[in-house]
Amino acid sequence: MALANLARSNDIRGAATASSDDGIVLRVAIQVTNLSGERFWAYDTPLPPQVQISVNINIVGLDQKTESTVEAPFVFTVSYTPSIAQLSVKGKAQVSGDRSEVVQMAEEHKKNRPPPQTVIQAVSNIAMAEVIIMSKSLGIPPPLPPIGLPTEAAVTQAIPKKEPRYTT
């Protein structure tokens, strides 16, 4: 399934629609119910030069609401090492679509299989936007990969070396 569109409204909701080649469409609406962010590192102490950031998405369950709708509570957490801060977003993903697709999703969940990528992507997109804003407010690094110039070693590896040729 390919993510077709992701929208975010002012009431902290997001929606994604995904369709596959066989015409099955899933709609995922994200509702954020709790935002939490705490800075443990003192403001007057400079942040360490090396910080590891761990992001975890946990889909807590899957409740079938109607034949064509399921609700999946989630917790999205960001933790830092050394322990400079902790960020958390809790909410619900409401998934609606074709009855057979929703029933199959519920059956897969009973077998402890992960939810469809559409659900994970929708939760991740909305929650990541929230934690980026929280990280700015707390004065801590956002949970994004650093953007910079490639290291010298990476540049030399990217350029294929030409083998010397000898002709007679």
CSV table of C-alpha atoms in Angstrom, one decimal:
chain,number,residue,atom,x,y,z
A,1,MET,CA,0.0,0.0,0.0
A,2,ALA,CA,1.2,3.5,-0.8
A,3,LEU,CA,0.5,6.5,1.4
A,4,ALA,CA,-1.5,8.8,-0.7
A,5,ASN,CA,-2.1,11.8,1.4
A,6,LEU,CA,-1.7,13.0,5.0
A,7,ALA,CA,-3.5,16.0,6.4
A,8,ARG,CA,-3.4,17.7,9.8
A,9,SER,CA,-6.0,20.0,11.1
A,10,ASN,CA,-5.9,22.5,14.0
A,11,ASP,CA,-7.5,20.1,16.5
A,12,ILE,CA,-4.4,17.9,16.5
A,13,ARG,CA,-5.8,15.3,14.2
A,14,GLY,CA,-4.3,13.7,11.1
A,15,ALA,CA,-5.7,11.6,8.4
A,16,ALA,CA,-4.1,9.3,5.8
A,17,THR,CA,-5.6,7.5,3.0
A,18,ALA,CA,-3.8,4.5,1.3
A,19,SER,CA,-4.9,2.4,-1.6
A,20,SER,CA,-3.4,-0.6,-3.1
A,21,ASP,CA,-3.3,-1.8,-6.7
A,22,ASP,CA,-6.4,-4.0,-6.1
A,23,GLY,CA,-8.5,-0.9,-5.1
A,24,ILE,CA,-8.7,-1.5,-1.4
A,25,VAL,CA,-8.7,1.8,0.5
A,26,LEU,CA,-7.9,2.4,4.2
A,27,ARG,CA,-8.5,5.7,5.9
A,28,VAL,CA,-6.4,6.4,9.1
A,29,ALA,CA,-7.4,9.3,11.4
A,30,ILE,CA,-5.0,10.1,14.2
A,31,GLN,CA,-6.3,11.7,17.4
A,32,VAL,CA,-3.6,12.9,19.9
A,33,THR,CA,-4.9,12.6,23.5
A,34,ASN,CA,-1.7,13.3,25.5
A,35,LEU,CA,1.5,15.2,24.9
A,36,SER,CA,4.3,15.0,27.5
A,37,GLY,CA,7.8,16.4,27.4
A,38,GLU,CA,10.3,16.8,30.2
A,39,ARG,CA,13.9,18.2,30.1
A,40,PHE,CA,16.1,16.6,32.7
A,41,TRP,CA,19.3,18.4,31.8
A,42,ALA,CA,19.9,21.8,33.4
A,43,TYR,CA,19.6,24.8,31.1
A,44,ASP,CA,22.8,26.4,32.5
A,45,THR,CA,24.8,23.2,31.6
A,46,PRO,CA,25.7,22.7,27.9
A,47,LEU,CA,24.3,19.7,26.3
A,48,PRO,CA,26.7,16.8,25.6
A,49,PRO,CA,28.4,16.8,22.2
A,50,GLN,CA,27.2,13.2,21.5
A,51,VAL,CA,23.5,12.3,22.1
A,52,GLN,CA,21.8,9.1,21.1
A,53,ILE,CA,18.1,9.5,20.3
A,54,SER,CA,15.7,6.4,20.5
A,55,VAL,CA,12.2,6.6,18.9
A,56,ASN,CA,9.7,3.9,19.8
A,57,ILE,CA,6.2,3.5,18.3
A,58,ASN,CA,4.0,1.1,20.3
A,59,ILE,CA,0.5,0.2,19.0
A,60,VAL,CA,-1.1,-0.9,22.3
A,61,GLY,CA,-4.1,-2.8,20.9
A,62,LEU,CA,-6.7,-3.0,18.2
A,63,ASP,CA,-10.4,-2.7,19.1
A,64,GLN,CA,-13.0,-3.4,16.4
A,65,LYS,CA,-15.7,-0.6,16.7
A,66,THR,CA,-17.8,-1.5,13.7
A,67,GLU,CA,-17.5,-3.9,10.8
A,68,SER,CA,-15.5,-1.4,8.8
A,69,THR,CA,-13.7,0.5,11.7
A,70,VAL,CA,-11.0,-0.4,14.2
A,71,GLU,CA,-9.3,1.8,16.8
A,72,ALA,CA,-5.7,1.4,17.7
A,73,PRO,CA,-4.4,3.2,20.8
A,74,PHE,CA,-0.7,4.1,20.5
A,75,VAL,CA,2.3,5.5,22.5
A,76,PHE,CA,5.1,7.3,20.7
A,77,THR,CA,8.2,7.9,22.8
A,78,VAL,CA,11.5,9.6,22.3
A,79,SER,CA,14.3,9.0,24.8
A,80,TYR,CA,17.8,10.5,24.9
A,81,THR,CA,21.1,9.0,26.1
A,82,PRO,CA,22.6,10.5,28.1
A,83,SER,CA,19.3,11.2,29.8
A,84,ILE,CA,18.7,14.8,28.8
A,85,ALA,CA,14.9,14.6,28.1
A,86,GLN,CA,11.9,12.3,27.5
A,87,LEU,CA,9.1,13.0,25.1
A,88,SER,CA,5.8,11.1,24.7
A,89,VAL,CA,2.7,11.3,22.5
A,90,LYS,CA,-0.3,9.2,23.2
A,91,GLY,CA,-3.4,8.9,21.1
A,92,LYS,CA,-5.7,6.7,18.9
A,93,ALA,CA,-5.5,5.7,15.3
A,94,GLN,CA,-9.0,5.2,13.9
A,95,VAL,CA,-8.8,2.9,10.8
A,96,SER,CA,-11.7,2.6,8.5
A,97,GLY,CA,-12.1,1.0,5.1
A,98,ASP,CA,-13.4,-2.0,3.3
A,99,ARG,CA,-15.0,-4.5,5.7
A,100,SER,CA,-12.8,-7.4,4.5
A,101,GLU,CA,-9.6,-5.4,4.9
A,102,VAL,CA,-10.6,-4.2,8.4
A,103,VAL,CA,-11.6,-7.8,9.5
A,104,GLN,CA,-8.3,-9.1,8.1
A,105,MET,CA,-6.4,-6.4,10.1
A,106,ALA,CA,-8.1,-7.5,13.3
A,107,GLU,CA,-7.4,-11.2,12.6
A,108,GLU,CA,-3.7,-10.3,12.0
A,109,HIS,CA,-3.5,-8.5,15.3
A,110,LYS,CA,-4.9,-11.5,17.1
A,111,LYS,CA,-1.9,-13.5,15.7
A,112,ASN,CA,0.4,-10.8,17.1
A,113,ARG,CA,1.3,-9.5,13.7
A,114,PRO,CA,2.1,-5.8,13.2
A,115,PRO,CA,-0.5,-3.4,11.9
A,116,PRO,CA,-0.4,-2.3,8.2
A,117,GLN,CA,2.4,0.1,7.3
A,118,THR,CA,-0.3,2.7,6.6
A,119,VAL,CA,-1.2,2.8,10.3
A,120,ILE,CA,2.4,3.0,11.5
A,121,GLN,CA,3.2,5.7,8.9
A,122,ALA,CA,0.2,7.8,9.9
A,123,VAL,CA,1.0,7.6,13.6
A,124,SER,CA,4.7,8.3,13.0
A,125,ASN,CA,4.1,11.3,10.8
A,126,ILE,CA,1.7,13.1,13.2
A,127,ALA,CA,3.6,12.1,16.4
A,128,MET,CA,6.9,13.2,14.9
A,129,ALA,CA,5.6,16.6,14.1
A,130,GLU,CA,4.4,17.0,17.7
A,131,VAL,CA,7.8,15.9,19.2
A,132,ILE,CA,9.7,18.2,16.9
A,133,ILE,CA,7.7,21.1,18.3
A,134,MET,CA,8.2,19.9,21.9
A,135,SER,CA,11.9,19.5,21.4
A,136,LYS,CA,12.2,23.1,20.2
A,137,SER,CA,10.3,24.3,23.2
A,138,LEU,CA,12.5,22.4,25.6
A,139,GLY,CA,15.7,23.4,23.8
A,140,ILE,CA,16.8,19.8,23.0
A,141,PRO,CA,17.9,18.2,19.7
A,142,PRO,CA,14.9,17.1,17.6
A,143,PRO,CA,14.6,13.3,16.8
A,144,LEU,CA,15.8,13.8,13.3
A,145,PRO,CA,19.0,12.5,11.6
A,146,PRO,CA,21.6,15.3,11.4
A,147,ILE,CA,21.9,17.1,8.1
A,148,GLY,CA,25.5,17.8,7.2
A,149,LEU,CA,28.2,17.4,4.7
A,150,PRO,CA,29.3,13.8,4.1
A,151,THR,CA,32.5,12.8,5.9
A,152,GLU,CA,35.7,12.5,3.9
A,153,ALA,CA,35.6,8.7,4.2
A,154,ALA,CA,32.1,8.5,2.7
A,155,VAL,CA,33.1,10.7,-0.2
A,156,THR,CA,36.1,8.6,-1.1
A,157,GLN,CA,34.0,5.4,-0.9
A,158,ALA,CA,31.4,6.9,-3.2
A,159,ILE,CA,33.9,7.6,-5.9
A,160,PRO,CA,34.8,4.3,-7.6
A,161,LYS,CA,38.5,4.0,-8.1
A,162,LYS,CA,39.8,3.3,-11.6
A,163,GLU,CA,42.0,0.3,-11.9
A,164,PRO,CA,45.2,1.0,-13.8
A,165,ARG,CA,45.2,-0.4,-17.3
A,166,TYR,CA,48.2,-1.7,-19.2
A,167,THR,CA,48.1,-2.1,-22.9
A,168,THR,CA,50.7,-3.6,-25.1
